[in-house]
Short mmCIF file of C-alpha atoms in Angstrom, two decimals:
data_model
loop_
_atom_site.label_atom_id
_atom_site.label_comp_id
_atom_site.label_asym_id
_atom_site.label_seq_id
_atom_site.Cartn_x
_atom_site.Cartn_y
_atom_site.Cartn_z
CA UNK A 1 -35.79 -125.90 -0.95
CA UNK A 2 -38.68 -125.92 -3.57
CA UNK A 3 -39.87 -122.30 -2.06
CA UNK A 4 -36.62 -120.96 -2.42
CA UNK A 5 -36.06 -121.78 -5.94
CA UNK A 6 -39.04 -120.19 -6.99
CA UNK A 7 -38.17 -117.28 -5.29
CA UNK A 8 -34.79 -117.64 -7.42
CA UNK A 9 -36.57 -117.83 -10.06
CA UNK A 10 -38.84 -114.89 -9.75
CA UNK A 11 -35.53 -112.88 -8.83
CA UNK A 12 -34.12 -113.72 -12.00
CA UNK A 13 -36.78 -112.44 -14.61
CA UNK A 14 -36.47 -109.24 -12.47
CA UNK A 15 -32.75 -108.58 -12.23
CA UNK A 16 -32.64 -109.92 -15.91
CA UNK A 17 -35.65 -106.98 -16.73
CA UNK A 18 -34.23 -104.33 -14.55
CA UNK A 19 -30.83 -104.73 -14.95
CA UNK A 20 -31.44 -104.51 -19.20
CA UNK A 21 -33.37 -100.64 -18.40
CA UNK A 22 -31.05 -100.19 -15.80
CA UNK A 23 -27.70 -100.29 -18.09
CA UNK A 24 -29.70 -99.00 -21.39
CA UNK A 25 -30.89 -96.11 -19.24
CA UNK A 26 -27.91 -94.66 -18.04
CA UNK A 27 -25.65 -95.42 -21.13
CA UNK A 28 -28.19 -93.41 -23.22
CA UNK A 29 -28.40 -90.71 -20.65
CA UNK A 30 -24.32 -91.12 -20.60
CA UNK A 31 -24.13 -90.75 -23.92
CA UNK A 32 -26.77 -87.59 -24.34
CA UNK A 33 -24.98 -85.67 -21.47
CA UNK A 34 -21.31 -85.92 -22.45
CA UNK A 35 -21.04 -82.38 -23.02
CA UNK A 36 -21.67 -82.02 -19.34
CA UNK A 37 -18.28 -83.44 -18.83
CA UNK A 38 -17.12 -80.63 -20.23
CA UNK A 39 -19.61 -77.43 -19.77
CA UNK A 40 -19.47 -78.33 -15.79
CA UNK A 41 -17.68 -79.55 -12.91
CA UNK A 42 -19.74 -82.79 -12.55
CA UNK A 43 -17.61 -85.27 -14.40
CA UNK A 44 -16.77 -87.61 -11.41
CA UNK A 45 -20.92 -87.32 -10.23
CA UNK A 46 -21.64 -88.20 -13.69
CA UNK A 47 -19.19 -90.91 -14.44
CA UNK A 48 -20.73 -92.57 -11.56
CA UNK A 49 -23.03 -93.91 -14.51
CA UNK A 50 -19.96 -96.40 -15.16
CA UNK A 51 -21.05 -98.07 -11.80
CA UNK A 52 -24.41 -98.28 -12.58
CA UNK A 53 -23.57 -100.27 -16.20
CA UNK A 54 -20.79 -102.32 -14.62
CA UNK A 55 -23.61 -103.16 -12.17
CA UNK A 56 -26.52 -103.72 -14.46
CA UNK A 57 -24.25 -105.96 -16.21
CA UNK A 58 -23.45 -108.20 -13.49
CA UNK A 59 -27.38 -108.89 -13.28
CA UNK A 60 -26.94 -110.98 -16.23
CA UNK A 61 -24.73 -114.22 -14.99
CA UNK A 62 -26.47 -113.34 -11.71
CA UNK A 63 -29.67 -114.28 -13.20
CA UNK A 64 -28.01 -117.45 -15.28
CA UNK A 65 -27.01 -118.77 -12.00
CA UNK A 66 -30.01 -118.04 -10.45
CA UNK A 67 -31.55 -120.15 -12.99
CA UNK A 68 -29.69 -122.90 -12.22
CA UNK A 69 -28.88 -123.00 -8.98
CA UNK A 70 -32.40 -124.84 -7.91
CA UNK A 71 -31.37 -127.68 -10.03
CA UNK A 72 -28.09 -128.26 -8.02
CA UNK A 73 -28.93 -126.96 -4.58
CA UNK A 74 -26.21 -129.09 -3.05
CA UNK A 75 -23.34 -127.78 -5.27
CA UNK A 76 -21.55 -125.07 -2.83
CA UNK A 77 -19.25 -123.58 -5.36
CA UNK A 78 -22.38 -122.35 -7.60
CA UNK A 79 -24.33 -120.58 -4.48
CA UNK A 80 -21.20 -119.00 -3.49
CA UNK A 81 -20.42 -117.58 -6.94
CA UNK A 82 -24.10 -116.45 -7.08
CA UNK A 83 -23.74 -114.66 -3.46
CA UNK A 84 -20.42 -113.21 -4.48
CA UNK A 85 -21.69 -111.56 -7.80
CA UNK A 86 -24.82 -110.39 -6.10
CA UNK A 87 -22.52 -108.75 -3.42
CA UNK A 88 -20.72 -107.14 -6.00
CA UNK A 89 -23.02 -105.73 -7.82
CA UNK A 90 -25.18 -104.49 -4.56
CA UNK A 91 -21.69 -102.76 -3.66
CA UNK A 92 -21.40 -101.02 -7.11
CA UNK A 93 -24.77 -99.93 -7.15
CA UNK A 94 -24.55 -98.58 -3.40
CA UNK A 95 -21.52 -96.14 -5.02
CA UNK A 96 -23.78 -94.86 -7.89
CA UNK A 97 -26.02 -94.21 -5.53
CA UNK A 98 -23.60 -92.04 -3.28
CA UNK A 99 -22.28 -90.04 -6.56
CA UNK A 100 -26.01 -89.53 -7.37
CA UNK A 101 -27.08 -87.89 -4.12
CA UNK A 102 -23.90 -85.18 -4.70
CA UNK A 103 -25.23 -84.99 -8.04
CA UNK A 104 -28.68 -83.73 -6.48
CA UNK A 105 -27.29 -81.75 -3.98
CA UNK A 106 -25.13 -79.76 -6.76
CA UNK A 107 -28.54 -79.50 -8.43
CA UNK A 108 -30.38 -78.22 -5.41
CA UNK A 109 -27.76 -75.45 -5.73
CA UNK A 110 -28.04 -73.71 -8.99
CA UNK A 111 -25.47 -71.39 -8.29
CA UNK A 112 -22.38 -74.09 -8.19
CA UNK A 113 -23.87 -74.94 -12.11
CA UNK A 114 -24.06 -71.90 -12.91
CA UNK A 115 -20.35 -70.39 -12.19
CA UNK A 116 -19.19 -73.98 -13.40
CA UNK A 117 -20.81 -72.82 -16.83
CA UNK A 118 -19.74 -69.43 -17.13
CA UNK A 119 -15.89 -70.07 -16.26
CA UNK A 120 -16.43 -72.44 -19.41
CA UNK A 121 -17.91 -69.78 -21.06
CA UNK A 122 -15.08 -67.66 -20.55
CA UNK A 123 -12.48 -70.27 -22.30
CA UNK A 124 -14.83 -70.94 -25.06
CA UNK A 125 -13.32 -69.40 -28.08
CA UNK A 126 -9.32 -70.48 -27.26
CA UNK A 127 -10.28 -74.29 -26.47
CA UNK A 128 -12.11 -76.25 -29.57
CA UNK A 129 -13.21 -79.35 -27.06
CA UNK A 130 -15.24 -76.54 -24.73
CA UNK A 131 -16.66 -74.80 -27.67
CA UNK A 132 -17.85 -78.12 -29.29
CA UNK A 133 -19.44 -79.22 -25.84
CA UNK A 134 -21.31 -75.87 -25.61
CA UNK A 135 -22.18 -76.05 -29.47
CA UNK A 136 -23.73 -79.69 -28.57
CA UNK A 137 -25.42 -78.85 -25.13
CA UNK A 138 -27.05 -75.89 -27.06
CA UNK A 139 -28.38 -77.54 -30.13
CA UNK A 140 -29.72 -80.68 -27.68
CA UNK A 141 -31.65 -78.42 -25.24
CA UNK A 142 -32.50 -75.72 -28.08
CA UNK A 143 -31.00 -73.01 -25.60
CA UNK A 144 -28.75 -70.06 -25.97
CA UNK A 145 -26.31 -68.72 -23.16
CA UNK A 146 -26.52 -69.50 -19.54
CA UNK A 147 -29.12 -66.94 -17.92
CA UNK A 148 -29.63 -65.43 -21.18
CA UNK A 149 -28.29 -65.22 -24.66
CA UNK A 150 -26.88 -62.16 -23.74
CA UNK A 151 -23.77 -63.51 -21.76
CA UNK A 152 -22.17 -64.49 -24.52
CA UNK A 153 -21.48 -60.86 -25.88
CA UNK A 154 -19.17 -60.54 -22.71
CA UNK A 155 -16.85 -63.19 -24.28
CA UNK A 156 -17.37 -62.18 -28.25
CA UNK A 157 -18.93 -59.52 -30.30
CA UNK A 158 -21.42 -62.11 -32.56
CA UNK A 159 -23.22 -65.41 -31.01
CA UNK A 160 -22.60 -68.87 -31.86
CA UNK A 161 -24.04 -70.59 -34.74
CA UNK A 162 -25.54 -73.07 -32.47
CA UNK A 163 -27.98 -70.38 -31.04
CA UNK A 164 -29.34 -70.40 -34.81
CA UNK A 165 -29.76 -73.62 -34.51
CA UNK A 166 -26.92 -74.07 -37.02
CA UNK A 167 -23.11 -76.48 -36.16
CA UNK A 168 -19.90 -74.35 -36.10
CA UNK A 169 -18.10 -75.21 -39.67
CA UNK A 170 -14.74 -73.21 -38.65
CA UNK A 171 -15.95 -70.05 -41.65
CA UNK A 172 -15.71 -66.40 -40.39
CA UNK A 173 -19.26 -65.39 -41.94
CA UNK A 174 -21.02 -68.48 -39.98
CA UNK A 175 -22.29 -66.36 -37.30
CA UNK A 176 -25.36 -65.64 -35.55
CA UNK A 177 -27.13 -62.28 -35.53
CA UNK A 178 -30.32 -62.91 -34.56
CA UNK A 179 -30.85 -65.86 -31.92
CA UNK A 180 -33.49 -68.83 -32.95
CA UNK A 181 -32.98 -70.33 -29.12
CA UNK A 182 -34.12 -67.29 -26.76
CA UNK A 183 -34.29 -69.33 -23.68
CA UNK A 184 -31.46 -69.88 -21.35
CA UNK A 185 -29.74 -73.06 -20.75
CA UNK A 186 -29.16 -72.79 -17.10
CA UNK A 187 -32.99 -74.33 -16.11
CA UNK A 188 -32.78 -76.92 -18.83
CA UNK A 189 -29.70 -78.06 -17.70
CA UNK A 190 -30.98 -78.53 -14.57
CA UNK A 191 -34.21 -80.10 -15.32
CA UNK A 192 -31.90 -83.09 -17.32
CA UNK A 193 -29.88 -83.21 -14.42
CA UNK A 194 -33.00 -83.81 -11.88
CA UNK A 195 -34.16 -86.39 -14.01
CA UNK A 196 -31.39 -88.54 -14.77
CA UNK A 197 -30.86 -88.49 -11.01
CA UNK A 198 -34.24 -89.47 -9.99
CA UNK A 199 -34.26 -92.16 -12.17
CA UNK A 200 -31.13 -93.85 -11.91
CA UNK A 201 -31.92 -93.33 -8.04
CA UNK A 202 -35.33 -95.40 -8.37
CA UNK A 203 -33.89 -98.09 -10.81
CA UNK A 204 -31.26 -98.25 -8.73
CA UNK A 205 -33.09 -98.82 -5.33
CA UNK A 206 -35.59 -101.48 -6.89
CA UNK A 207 -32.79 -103.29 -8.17
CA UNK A 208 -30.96 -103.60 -5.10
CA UNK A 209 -34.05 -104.58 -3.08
CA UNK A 210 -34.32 -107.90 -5.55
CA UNK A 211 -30.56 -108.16 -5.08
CA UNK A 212 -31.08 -108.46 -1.23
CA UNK A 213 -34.49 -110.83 -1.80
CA UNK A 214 -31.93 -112.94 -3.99
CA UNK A 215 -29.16 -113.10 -1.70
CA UNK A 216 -31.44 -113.92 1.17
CA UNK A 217 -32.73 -116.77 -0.69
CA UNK A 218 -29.22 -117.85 -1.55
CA UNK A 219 -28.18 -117.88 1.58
CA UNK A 220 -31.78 -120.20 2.93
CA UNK A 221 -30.65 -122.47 -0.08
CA UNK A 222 -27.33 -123.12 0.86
CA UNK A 223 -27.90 -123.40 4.47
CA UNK A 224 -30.55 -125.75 4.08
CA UNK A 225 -28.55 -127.85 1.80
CA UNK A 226 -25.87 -128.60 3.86
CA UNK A 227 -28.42 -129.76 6.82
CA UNK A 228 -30.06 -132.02 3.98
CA UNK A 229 -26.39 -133.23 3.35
CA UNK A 230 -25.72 -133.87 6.89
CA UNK A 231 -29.16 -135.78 7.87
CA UNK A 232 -28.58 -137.76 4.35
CA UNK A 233 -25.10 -138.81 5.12
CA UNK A 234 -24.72 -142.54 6.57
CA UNK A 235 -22.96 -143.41 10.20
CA UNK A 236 -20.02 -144.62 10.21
CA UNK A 237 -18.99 -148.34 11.10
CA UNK A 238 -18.06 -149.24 13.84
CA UNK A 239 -14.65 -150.27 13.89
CA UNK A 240 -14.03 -153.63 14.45
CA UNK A 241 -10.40 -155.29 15.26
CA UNK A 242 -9.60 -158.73 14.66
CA UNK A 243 -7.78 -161.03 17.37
CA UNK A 244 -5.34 -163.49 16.48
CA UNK A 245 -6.13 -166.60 18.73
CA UNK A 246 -4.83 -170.25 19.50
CA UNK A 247 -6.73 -172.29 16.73
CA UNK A 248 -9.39 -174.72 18.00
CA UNK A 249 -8.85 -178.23 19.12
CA UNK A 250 -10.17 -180.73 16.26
CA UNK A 251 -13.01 -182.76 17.17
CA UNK A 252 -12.58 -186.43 18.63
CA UNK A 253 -12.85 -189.16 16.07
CA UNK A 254 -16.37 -191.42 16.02
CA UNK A 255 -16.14 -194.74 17.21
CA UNK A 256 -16.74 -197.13 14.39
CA UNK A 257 -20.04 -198.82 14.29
CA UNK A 258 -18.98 -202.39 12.70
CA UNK A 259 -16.10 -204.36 13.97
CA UNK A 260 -13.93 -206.50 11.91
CA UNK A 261 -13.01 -210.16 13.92
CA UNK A 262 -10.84 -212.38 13.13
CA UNK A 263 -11.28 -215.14 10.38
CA UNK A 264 -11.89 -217.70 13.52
CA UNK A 265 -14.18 -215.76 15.85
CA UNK A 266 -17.62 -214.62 14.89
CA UNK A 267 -18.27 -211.39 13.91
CA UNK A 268 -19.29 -209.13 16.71
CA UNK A 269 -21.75 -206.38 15.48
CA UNK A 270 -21.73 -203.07 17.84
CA UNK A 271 -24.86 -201.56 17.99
CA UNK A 272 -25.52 -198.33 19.69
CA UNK A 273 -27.60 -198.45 22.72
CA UNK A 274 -31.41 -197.77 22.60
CA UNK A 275 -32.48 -194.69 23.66
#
């Protein structure tokens, strides 16, 4: 019992820890790649960072109970609720994790991105959400155009004010003549895909290894909790059943020692015999 609760305990500073840069990590990365939601096909890979959140923030009552649970080993309900949460979240994290490895595999293949991109491209001047996501992705990766600025002059005769490193105010003479971003957004956009994969990936994987070390030791605790219960709890009596009987016979009276006589005759005097 004592060596799992310091395991318990050591789990908790970790999932507490991880599970913080875990959930921080992808809602910033989330919340810097939104235009990819719309500038690509890989909204469902990326919304997988939902999972990873709801996951990282199931780490934090995990690690309350985990806290606590060495102070009441015996109490079943709290190691069940701590072996349920931790199932849940290893579950949600184990989804992530599937979305992310599409997500790499659409990044090993440039050319899925890349068509993705352009067909958004091609919409960019009839729908304001697209051309706002482009305008964004642009000014955050200081790029212009997909392979080069140059694809954008098949869609419009002038460039977009992000390429100047300027934000679209709806006026006819904001244009761009001259481009201040010369390099492509096709690599970039790749490169921030690689890396928010790899390291949601590795978070990811640590945390569910201390997940598994914590459920483990969950499961020793409440196993060896119940045997402690067991060898601790008394035998029963034996059970004992009363018979009605015939009451006993009372004892004979005791023959009296003196002797009354009569008021003529002497007084006789009985005297038990010597031994």
């Amino acid at each position: 019992m004592r060596s799992s609760g310091l395991v318990l305990f050591a789990c908790a500073g970790l999932l507490l820890s991880g599970g913080a840069i875990l959930g921080g990590s992808a809602a910033w990365s989330l919340l810097r790649m939104s235009y990819y939601f719309w500038t690509s096909d890989l909204g469902v890979e990326l919304g997988s960072s939902v999972l990873f959140m709801a996951g990282a923030l199931l780490c934090l009552p995990t690690c309350w109970l985990s806290t606590l649970v060495p102070y009441h080993p015996r109490s079943l309900s709290l190691l069940a609720t701590l072996m349920t949460l931790v199932t849940v979240s290893m579950v949600m994290l184990a989804l992530g994790l599937s979305s992310i490895t599409s997500l790499s595999r659409a990044v090993r293949e440039p050319q899925a991105l890349n068509e993705s991109m352009a067909r958004a491209m091609a919409i960019d001047s009839f729908d304001p959400a697209v051309r706002s996501s482009f305008a964004a992705m642009q000014l955050e990766l200081r790029c212009c155009g997909i392979n080069s600025y140059a694809d954008w002059y098949q869609h419009r005769r002038s460039l977009p004010p992000a390429c100047c490193g300027r934000v679209w105010n709806g006026k006819r003479g904001d244009q761009c003549e001259t481009p201040l971003y010369v390099v492509s957004c096709l690599r970039p956009a790749l490169n921030e895909l690689r890396n928010f994969a790899n390291s949601l990936s590795a978070l990811a994987s640590a945390m569910i290894i201390v997940m598994a070390v914590t459920l483990f030791a969950t499961a020793y605790t409440l196993v060896s909790g119940a045997v402690e219960m067991r060898a601790c709890k008394p035998s029963p009596l034996p059970l004992r059943i009363a018979c009605l009987a015939a009451p006993p016979a009372p004892p004979a009276p005791l023959a009296p020692l003196l002797t009354l006589a009569s008021p003529t005759s002497p007084i006789a005097i009985n005297t038990p015999p010597s031994m």
